[in-house]
Amino acid sequence: MKARIQAFVQKWLSLPILTIVAVALGAVVGALTAFFGQVLLTVSALRDANPIYWIPGLALIGVAIVLGYQKFGKGTERGMDMVFGVAHGKESEIPLRMIPMVAVSTWLTHLFGGSAGREGVAIQIGATLGHNISKKIHVENAGKILLIAGMAAGFAGLFQTPLAAIALALEVLLVGYLNLSALLPATVAAFTAYKVSEMLGLEKFSVNLSGLFPNWNVAGLLWNENGLDIHFVLKLALLGVLFGIVGGGFAKLLSLAKKLFANKLPNPLKRIAFVGIALSALILLFWQGRYAGLGTNLIDLSFAASAQDASTIYACDWILKFVLTIVTVAVGFKGGEVTPLFAIGATFGTWVAAMVGVPLPLAAALGYAAVFGGATNTLFAPIFIGAEIFGFDTLPAFFIVCVVAFVCNGGQSIYAQKKLRLK
């Protein structure tokens, strides 16, 4: 009888149980990511107000981060690699101490001017909670499903783009495969986290391209009285090639930089101290912190009304943000890469818009999403994030550009993905 009851539960009740659990998971993750995001915005504003006071201390705080992980968070310094290791069955544990360690170290990285992101924290918060809750749920595949649901909740809570969060969580673990067994729990967790985060006041970045630039619309660019405008589609495809190369190049160079610094400076304390000194000097040298932190200042400039002639964006913006982010993350500072990738894509799109013949704000928006997709080796996540940030009327353009970028990224990823081998 006991075996029959267990079989009945596994067959008919496992998904409803996990979906109900996902609601609670999404609510908790949404609250945590809202708190994390609001503190991050506060420390970033504090740094921007007094960059010359904070940025010189980057090396010192880097040493403190390494020592903190050695004493209190041993093993968790691997961050996303640990999450992917558990998801792929290579490891069995994500300790809860990962959450405070990655949150505090990311706040410190940004306060002192490191060029890093924030998505790593959100995904690690969600994955850690999902993994640990799954231990209490004796249902088949609970571990992997709730881990994926937690990842979706973390991204949705922080960026408030639930569709992109669902897509990212489902496709990021295995290239070319969507883990649809987790679709419903991930959807519920993502939308719950998004709503909780929104209710708690975390601001969302969004741009209404049609409202900001009313003289044109994407539909009018793609279709005319003769039907689909092939010339404009080819221009979008060219942008996709460029964005895919930039995103894939970022992922490849980040991997090489991590290996190079680890080989040349195997002691993590010396590595983060020596390179941190150079980083703080460079970040101060380049317009006193223009490339510090997330890069949201560059994103805002890309979509400011005055940016129609690209006068507020420099040709070197995307290159310097590209290099400084790679070095910051490679030597051990915390946070992630996604928001800097948004900034790199937006500024690069602004720079190449006139060369390709695509309106500047649209090119910046497409770069925002497609460089992220090229660096993460994902397809649907960048398409959805583009639509959720810039309006669903832009979806056809994002589809074209992100498909080409996905094909042209060289199979590179900032994450430790598995590849699906076709036989």
Short mmCIF file of C-alpha atoms in Angstrom, two decimals:
data_model
loop_
_atom_site.label_atom_id
_atom_site.label_comp_id
_atom_site.label_asym_id
_atom_site.label_seq_id
_atom_site.Cartn_x
_atom_site.Cartn_y
_atom_site.Cartn_z
CA MET A 1 0.00 0.00 0.00
CA LYS A 2 2.81 2.39 0.90
CA ALA A 3 4.48 1.75 -2.45
CA ARG A 4 1.21 2.38 -4.28
CA ILE A 5 0.71 5.69 -2.45
CA GLN A 6 4.26 6.76 -3.30
CA ALA A 7 3.73 5.86 -6.94
CA PHE A 8 0.46 7.83 -7.00
CA VAL A 9 2.16 10.88 -5.47
CA GLN A 10 5.05 10.70 -7.92
CA LYS A 11 2.76 10.40 -10.92
CA TRP A 12 -0.01 12.86 -10.12
CA LEU A 13 0.98 15.12 -7.25
CA SER A 14 4.70 15.84 -7.74
CA LEU A 15 4.19 18.74 -10.14
CA PRO A 16 1.39 20.42 -8.09
CA ILE A 17 3.51 20.04 -4.94
CA LEU A 18 6.59 21.56 -6.57
CA THR A 19 4.50 24.36 -8.07
CA ILE A 20 3.08 25.29 -4.67
CA VAL A 21 6.57 25.22 -3.19
CA ALA A 22 7.73 27.42 -6.07
CA VAL A 23 5.27 30.13 -5.02
CA ALA A 24 6.86 30.32 -1.58
CA LEU A 25 10.33 30.09 -3.09
CA GLY A 26 9.56 32.95 -5.47
CA ALA A 27 8.20 35.14 -2.68
CA VAL A 28 11.28 34.69 -0.49
CA VAL A 29 13.71 35.13 -3.38
CA GLY A 30 11.82 38.20 -4.60
CA ALA A 31 12.13 39.80 -1.16
CA LEU A 32 15.83 38.96 -0.87
CA THR A 33 16.70 40.20 -4.36
CA ALA A 34 14.73 43.42 -3.80
CA PHE A 35 16.70 44.05 -0.61
CA PHE A 36 19.98 43.18 -2.30
CA GLY A 37 19.20 45.39 -5.29
CA GLN A 38 18.20 48.40 -3.20
CA VAL A 39 21.37 48.20 -1.09
CA LEU A 40 23.43 47.85 -4.27
CA LEU A 41 21.86 50.99 -5.74
CA THR A 42 22.61 52.84 -2.49
CA VAL A 43 26.28 51.86 -2.36
CA SER A 44 26.67 52.63 -6.07
CA ALA A 45 25.23 56.11 -5.56
CA LEU A 46 27.56 56.63 -2.61
CA ARG A 47 30.57 55.69 -4.76
CA ASP A 48 29.46 57.87 -7.66
CA ALA A 49 29.11 60.85 -5.33
CA ASN A 50 32.68 60.49 -4.05
CA PRO A 51 34.64 58.28 -6.47
CA ILE A 52 38.05 59.58 -5.44
CA TYR A 53 37.44 58.49 -1.84
CA TRP A 54 36.27 54.96 -2.57
CA ILE A 55 37.92 53.67 -5.75
CA PRO A 56 41.53 53.80 -4.41
CA GLY A 57 40.53 51.20 -1.81
CA LEU A 58 39.56 48.55 -4.38
CA ALA A 59 42.68 46.41 -3.85
CA LEU A 60 42.33 46.52 -0.07
CA ILE A 61 38.69 45.49 -0.15
CA GLY A 62 39.60 42.74 -2.62
CA VAL A 63 41.99 41.30 -0.06
CA ALA A 64 39.22 41.52 2.55
CA ILE A 65 36.85 39.63 0.22
CA VAL A 66 39.36 36.81 -0.31
CA LEU A 67 40.11 36.56 3.42
CA GLY A 68 36.39 36.57 4.20
CA TYR A 69 35.78 33.65 1.85
CA GLN A 70 38.74 31.73 3.26
CA LYS A 71 37.48 32.13 6.82
CA PHE A 72 33.69 32.09 6.50
CA GLY A 73 32.76 30.89 3.04
CA LYS A 74 35.29 28.25 2.05
CA GLY A 75 34.17 26.56 -1.17
CA THR A 76 31.48 29.08 -1.98
CA GLU A 77 33.92 31.43 -3.71
CA ARG A 78 33.30 29.32 -6.83
CA GLY A 79 29.84 30.85 -7.06
CA MET A 80 28.12 30.03 -10.32
CA ASP A 81 30.49 27.13 -11.01
CA MET A 82 29.18 25.47 -7.85
CA VAL A 83 25.57 26.07 -8.91
CA PHE A 84 26.22 24.52 -12.32
CA GLY A 85 28.13 21.66 -10.71
CA VAL A 86 25.08 20.75 -8.61
CA ALA A 87 22.74 21.19 -11.58
CA HIS A 88 24.88 18.82 -13.65
CA GLY A 89 25.11 16.25 -10.85
CA LYS A 90 28.85 16.71 -10.31
CA GLU A 91 28.36 18.12 -6.81
CA SER A 92 25.75 17.58 -4.16
CA GLU A 93 25.69 20.66 -1.95
CA ILE A 94 25.17 24.42 -2.13
CA PRO A 95 25.67 25.73 1.42
CA LEU A 96 23.35 28.48 2.65
CA ARG A 97 26.34 30.60 3.64
CA MET A 98 26.80 31.32 -0.07
CA ILE A 99 23.96 33.88 0.09
CA PRO A 100 25.43 36.35 2.63
CA MET A 101 28.95 35.84 1.30
CA VAL A 102 28.14 36.69 -2.32
CA ALA A 103 25.78 39.55 -1.38
CA VAL A 104 28.23 41.32 0.94
CA SER A 105 31.23 40.77 -1.35
CA THR A 106 29.27 42.18 -4.30
CA TRP A 107 28.22 45.26 -2.34
CA LEU A 108 31.86 45.84 -1.42
CA THR A 109 33.06 45.29 -4.99
CA HIS A 110 30.65 47.96 -6.23
CA LEU A 111 31.22 50.39 -3.38
CA PHE A 112 34.92 50.46 -4.21
CA GLY A 113 34.44 50.74 -7.97
CA GLY A 114 34.87 47.23 -9.39
CA SER A 115 33.42 46.86 -12.89
CA ALA A 116 31.09 43.94 -12.23
CA GLY A 117 27.46 42.87 -12.50
CA ARG A 118 24.79 41.69 -10.10
CA GLU A 119 22.98 38.76 -11.72
CA GLY A 120 25.38 36.25 -10.17
CA VAL A 121 24.10 37.16 -6.73
CA ALA A 122 20.45 36.88 -7.72
CA ILE A 123 20.87 33.52 -9.42
CA GLN A 124 22.96 32.16 -6.55
CA ILE A 125 20.38 33.31 -3.99
CA GLY A 126 17.59 31.57 -5.88
CA ALA A 127 19.57 28.42 -6.67
CA THR A 128 20.82 28.06 -3.10
CA LEU A 129 17.36 28.39 -1.58
CA GLY A 130 15.77 26.15 -4.19
CA HIS A 131 18.40 23.47 -3.68
CA ASN A 132 18.13 23.51 0.11
CA ILE A 133 14.33 23.52 0.12
CA SER A 134 14.31 20.54 -2.25
CA LYS A 135 15.99 18.43 0.43
CA LYS A 136 12.75 18.61 2.43
CA ILE A 137 10.56 17.67 -0.55
CA HIS A 138 10.67 13.95 -1.23
CA VAL A 139 9.49 14.17 -4.80
CA GLU A 140 11.24 12.93 -7.93
CA ASN A 141 13.54 15.53 -9.54
CA ALA A 142 12.73 18.06 -6.82
CA GLY A 143 16.39 19.07 -6.56
CA LYS A 144 16.91 20.06 -10.17
CA ILE A 145 13.42 21.52 -10.69
CA LEU A 146 13.55 23.77 -7.63
CA LEU A 147 17.11 24.80 -8.41
CA ILE A 148 15.97 25.93 -11.86
CA ALA A 149 12.89 27.61 -10.38
CA GLY A 150 15.13 29.41 -7.90
CA MET A 151 17.42 30.62 -10.69
CA ALA A 152 14.41 31.97 -12.57
CA ALA A 153 13.09 33.67 -9.43
CA GLY A 154 16.45 35.30 -8.70
CA PHE A 155 16.83 36.80 -12.17
CA ALA A 156 13.18 37.87 -12.31
CA GLY A 157 13.27 39.45 -8.87
CA LEU A 158 16.37 41.51 -9.62
CA PHE A 159 15.75 42.53 -13.24
CA GLN A 160 11.92 42.28 -13.18
CA THR A 161 11.88 40.52 -16.54
CA PRO A 162 10.08 37.25 -15.74
CA LEU A 163 9.85 35.89 -19.29
CA ALA A 164 13.59 36.33 -19.83
CA ALA A 165 14.25 34.82 -16.41
CA ILE A 166 12.21 31.72 -17.22
CA ALA A 167 13.95 31.29 -20.56
CA LEU A 168 17.41 31.79 -19.07
CA ALA A 169 16.85 29.27 -16.28
CA LEU A 170 15.47 26.65 -18.68
CA GLU A 171 18.12 26.98 -21.40
CA VAL A 172 21.32 28.01 -19.64
CA LEU A 173 22.24 24.63 -18.15
CA LEU A 174 22.44 22.64 -21.37
CA VAL A 175 23.14 24.19 -24.77
CA GLY A 176 20.41 23.40 -27.30
CA TYR A 177 17.98 21.93 -24.78
CA LEU A 178 15.11 23.36 -22.73
CA ASN A 179 14.41 21.64 -19.41
CA LEU A 180 10.63 21.75 -19.77
CA SER A 181 10.07 19.55 -16.71
CA ALA A 182 10.73 22.70 -14.68
CA LEU A 183 8.61 25.01 -16.85
CA LEU A 184 5.59 25.43 -14.57
CA PRO A 185 7.49 25.79 -11.25
CA ALA A 186 9.98 28.15 -12.89
CA THR A 187 7.15 30.25 -14.33
CA VAL A 188 5.33 30.47 -11.02
CA ALA A 189 8.53 31.27 -9.11
CA ALA A 190 9.63 33.92 -11.61
CA PHE A 191 6.34 35.80 -11.70
CA THR A 192 5.99 35.62 -7.91
CA ALA A 193 9.51 36.95 -7.38
CA TYR A 194 8.91 39.69 -9.94
CA LYS A 195 5.69 40.82 -8.25
CA VAL A 196 7.15 40.72 -4.73
CA SER A 197 10.22 42.66 -5.86
CA GLU A 198 8.02 45.22 -7.59
CA MET A 199 5.81 45.62 -4.51
CA LEU A 200 8.90 46.18 -2.36
CA GLY A 201 9.92 49.09 -4.55
CA LEU A 202 12.90 47.84 -6.54
CA GLU A 203 13.06 49.98 -9.66
CA LYS A 204 13.04 48.41 -13.12
CA PHE A 205 15.00 49.71 -16.09
CA SER A 206 12.84 50.05 -19.19
CA VAL A 207 12.81 52.21 -22.30
CA ASN A 208 9.80 52.95 -24.48
CA LEU A 209 11.54 53.38 -27.81
CA SER A 210 8.37 54.45 -29.59
CA GLY A 211 7.67 57.07 -26.94
CA LEU A 212 11.26 58.29 -26.78
CA PHE A 213 11.68 58.42 -30.54
CA PRO A 214 8.16 58.87 -31.97
CA ASN A 215 9.27 59.55 -35.54
CA TRP A 216 9.77 55.88 -36.33
CA ASN A 217 8.67 52.43 -35.22
CA VAL A 218 10.18 49.01 -35.67
CA ALA A 219 7.23 47.64 -37.61
CA GLY A 220 7.57 50.46 -40.12
CA LEU A 221 11.26 49.68 -40.55
CA LEU A 222 10.74 45.96 -41.11
CA TRP A 223 7.68 46.14 -43.35
CA ASN A 224 6.68 48.59 -46.03
CA GLU A 225 4.09 48.70 -48.82
CA ASN A 226 6.05 46.01 -50.67
CA GLY A 227 6.13 43.64 -47.72
CA LEU A 228 9.17 42.61 -45.70
CA ASP A 229 12.13 44.94 -46.21
CA ILE A 230 14.94 42.49 -46.99
CA HIS A 231 17.56 45.24 -46.98
CA PHE A 232 16.70 46.18 -43.40
CA VAL A 233 16.62 42.50 -42.37
CA LEU A 234 20.15 42.12 -43.76
CA LYS A 235 21.25 45.14 -41.73
CA LEU A 236 19.82 43.50 -38.61
CA ALA A 237 21.60 40.26 -39.49
CA LEU A 238 24.89 42.14 -39.79
CA LEU A 239 24.32 43.63 -36.36
CA GLY A 240 23.67 40.09 -35.08
CA VAL A 241 27.02 38.93 -36.45
CA LEU A 242 28.83 41.81 -34.74
CA PHE A 243 27.01 41.38 -31.42
CA GLY A 244 27.59 37.63 -31.46
CA ILE A 245 31.32 38.14 -31.99
CA VAL A 246 31.53 40.70 -29.18
CA GLY A 247 29.53 38.52 -26.76
CA GLY A 248 31.38 35.34 -27.64
CA GLY A 249 34.69 37.18 -27.53
CA PHE A 250 33.89 38.46 -24.05
CA ALA A 251 33.17 34.93 -22.81
CA LYS A 252 36.31 33.50 -24.41
CA LEU A 253 38.62 36.25 -23.15
CA LEU A 254 37.12 36.02 -19.67
CA SER A 255 37.95 32.31 -19.57
CA LEU A 256 41.49 32.97 -20.82
CA ALA A 257 41.98 35.82 -18.34
CA LYS A 258 40.96 33.63 -15.40
CA LYS A 259 43.51 31.00 -16.43
CA LEU A 260 46.21 33.59 -17.08
CA PHE A 261 45.84 35.32 -13.71
CA ALA A 262 45.61 31.98 -11.90
CA ASN A 263 48.86 30.79 -13.55
CA LYS A 264 50.82 34.03 -13.19
CA LEU A 265 49.54 34.89 -9.70
CA PRO A 266 48.44 31.61 -8.07
CA ASN A 267 48.11 33.21 -4.62
CA PRO A 268 44.56 34.68 -4.60
CA LEU A 269 45.52 37.40 -2.09
CA LYS A 270 48.44 38.66 -4.17
CA ARG A 271 46.38 38.32 -7.36
CA ILE A 272 43.49 40.47 -6.21
CA ALA A 273 45.79 42.95 -4.42
CA PHE A 274 48.21 43.61 -7.28
CA VAL A 275 45.60 43.66 -10.02
CA GLY A 276 43.21 45.60 -7.80
CA ILE A 277 45.76 48.43 -7.51
CA ALA A 278 46.06 48.61 -11.28
CA LEU A 279 42.27 48.47 -11.69
CA SER A 280 41.59 51.30 -9.26
CA ALA A 281 44.23 53.45 -10.98
CA LEU A 282 42.73 52.82 -14.41
CA ILE A 283 39.12 53.30 -13.29
CA LEU A 284 40.05 56.65 -11.75
CA LEU A 285 42.16 57.64 -14.74
CA PHE A 286 39.28 57.10 -17.17
CA TRP A 287 36.99 60.00 -16.22
CA GLN A 288 36.99 59.25 -12.49
CA GLY A 289 34.77 56.19 -12.45
CA ARG A 290 32.92 56.28 -15.76
CA TYR A 291 33.52 52.51 -16.03
CA ALA A 292 33.06 51.64 -12.36
CA GLY A 293 30.24 49.45 -11.14
CA LEU A 294 27.37 48.10 -13.19
CA GLY A 295 27.63 50.37 -16.20
CA THR A 296 24.05 51.66 -15.90
CA ASN A 297 25.40 55.17 -16.45
CA LEU A 298 26.57 54.10 -19.92
CA ILE A 299 23.22 52.47 -20.62
CA ASP A 300 21.38 55.65 -19.62
CA LEU A 301 23.65 57.72 -21.87
CA SER A 302 22.98 55.38 -24.78
CA PHE A 303 19.25 56.05 -24.55
CA ALA A 304 19.31 59.71 -23.51
CA ALA A 305 17.59 62.06 -25.94
CA SER A 306 20.92 63.77 -26.63
CA ALA A 307 22.40 60.43 -27.72
CA GLN A 308 20.64 60.61 -31.08
CA ASP A 309 23.92 61.89 -32.50
CA ALA A 310 25.95 59.59 -30.23
CA SER A 311 27.75 62.63 -28.79
CA THR A 312 27.54 61.39 -25.21
CA ILE A 313 28.99 57.95 -26.03
CA TYR A 314 32.67 57.58 -26.82
CA ALA A 315 33.99 55.05 -29.31
CA CYS A 316 36.17 53.58 -26.54
CA ASP A 317 33.32 53.12 -24.05
CA TRP A 318 32.46 49.56 -25.00
CA ILE A 319 36.11 48.51 -25.26
CA LEU A 320 37.13 49.91 -21.88
CA LYS A 321 34.04 48.49 -20.14
CA PHE A 322 34.74 45.17 -21.89
CA VAL A 323 38.34 44.98 -20.67
CA LEU A 324 37.82 46.34 -17.16
CA THR A 325 34.91 43.95 -16.51
CA ILE A 326 36.93 40.94 -17.66
CA VAL A 327 39.84 41.87 -15.41
CA THR A 328 37.60 42.67 -12.42
CA VAL A 329 35.78 39.34 -12.57
CA ALA A 330 38.83 37.27 -13.56
CA VAL A 331 40.89 38.24 -10.51
CA GLY A 332 38.16 37.40 -8.00
CA PHE A 333 35.86 40.36 -7.42
CA LYS A 334 32.20 39.38 -7.11
CA GLY A 335 28.91 40.25 -8.77
CA GLY A 336 28.64 38.80 -12.24
CA GLU A 337 28.87 40.00 -15.81
CA VAL A 338 25.36 40.52 -17.19
CA THR A 339 24.70 44.19 -16.47
CA PRO A 340 28.15 45.21 -17.79
CA LEU A 341 27.32 43.12 -20.86
CA PHE A 342 24.14 45.18 -21.27
CA ALA A 343 26.30 48.33 -21.11
CA ILE A 344 28.87 46.93 -23.54
CA GLY A 345 26.13 45.97 -25.98
CA ALA A 346 24.30 49.30 -25.75
CA THR A 347 27.44 51.38 -26.23
CA PHE A 348 28.75 49.16 -29.00
CA GLY A 349 25.36 49.35 -30.73
CA THR A 350 25.45 53.13 -30.44
CA TRP A 351 28.90 53.18 -32.03
CA VAL A 352 28.11 50.92 -35.01
CA ALA A 353 24.56 52.18 -35.68
CA ALA A 354 25.53 54.72 -38.32
CA MET A 355 27.98 52.33 -40.00
CA VAL A 356 25.33 49.64 -40.41
CA GLY A 357 22.49 52.03 -41.19
CA VAL A 358 20.18 51.17 -38.29
CA PRO A 359 18.59 53.94 -36.16
CA LEU A 360 20.78 54.61 -33.14
CA PRO A 361 18.32 53.85 -30.31
CA LEU A 362 17.25 50.60 -31.95
CA ALA A 363 20.87 49.51 -32.50
CA ALA A 364 21.65 50.29 -28.85
CA ALA A 365 18.64 48.29 -27.69
CA LEU A 366 19.52 45.34 -29.90
CA GLY A 367 23.12 45.39 -28.65
CA TYR A 368 21.89 45.52 -25.05
CA ALA A 369 20.20 42.14 -25.45
CA ALA A 370 22.20 40.38 -28.18
CA VAL A 371 25.67 40.83 -26.65
CA PHE A 372 24.25 39.34 -23.45
CA GLY A 373 22.88 36.43 -25.48
CA GLY A 374 26.18 35.96 -27.28
CA ALA A 375 28.11 35.88 -24.00
CA THR A 376 25.72 33.47 -22.25
CA ASN A 377 25.16 31.26 -25.32
CA THR A 378 21.40 31.59 -24.94
CA LEU A 379 18.74 32.34 -27.54
CA PHE A 380 15.33 32.92 -25.98
CA ALA A 381 16.49 34.82 -22.89
CA PRO A 382 17.93 37.79 -24.84
CA ILE A 383 14.92 37.90 -27.16
CA PHE A 384 12.55 38.14 -24.21
CA ILE A 385 14.68 40.57 -22.23
CA GLY A 386 14.76 42.86 -25.26
CA ALA A 387 10.98 42.76 -25.58
CA GLU A 388 10.36 43.20 -21.83
CA ILE A 389 12.74 46.15 -21.56
CA PHE A 390 12.10 47.95 -24.86
CA GLY A 391 8.54 46.94 -25.77
CA PHE A 392 7.01 43.92 -27.47
CA ASP A 393 6.64 45.80 -30.75
CA THR A 394 10.42 45.33 -31.08
CA LEU A 395 10.19 41.53 -30.81
CA PRO A 396 10.71 40.75 -34.55
CA ALA A 397 13.93 42.77 -34.63
CA PHE A 398 15.22 41.14 -31.46
CA PHE A 399 14.39 37.72 -32.87
CA ILE A 400 16.42 38.29 -36.04
CA VAL A 401 19.44 39.82 -34.31
CA CYS A 402 19.56 37.38 -31.37
CA VAL A 403 19.26 34.32 -33.63
CA VAL A 404 22.23 35.49 -35.69
CA ALA A 405 24.21 36.44 -32.57
CA PHE A 406 23.56 32.99 -31.10
CA VAL A 407 24.86 31.34 -34.25
CA CYS A 408 27.93 33.61 -34.45
CA ASN A 409 29.15 33.54 -30.83
CA GLY A 410 31.50 30.61 -31.41
CA GLY A 411 29.76 28.41 -28.84
CA GLN A 412 31.28 30.43 -25.98
CA SER A 413 29.62 31.13 -22.64
CA ILE A 414 30.44 32.87 -19.37
CA TYR A 415 28.71 29.93 -17.66
CA ALA A 416 29.85 26.34 -17.27
CA GLN A 417 27.29 24.94 -19.68
CA LYS A 418 27.05 21.42 -20.98
CA LYS A 419 26.68 20.98 -24.72
CA LEU A 420 24.01 18.76 -26.23
CA ARG A 421 25.62 16.31 -28.62
CA LEU A 422 23.47 15.22 -31.49
CA LYS A 423 23.98 11.64 -32.69
#
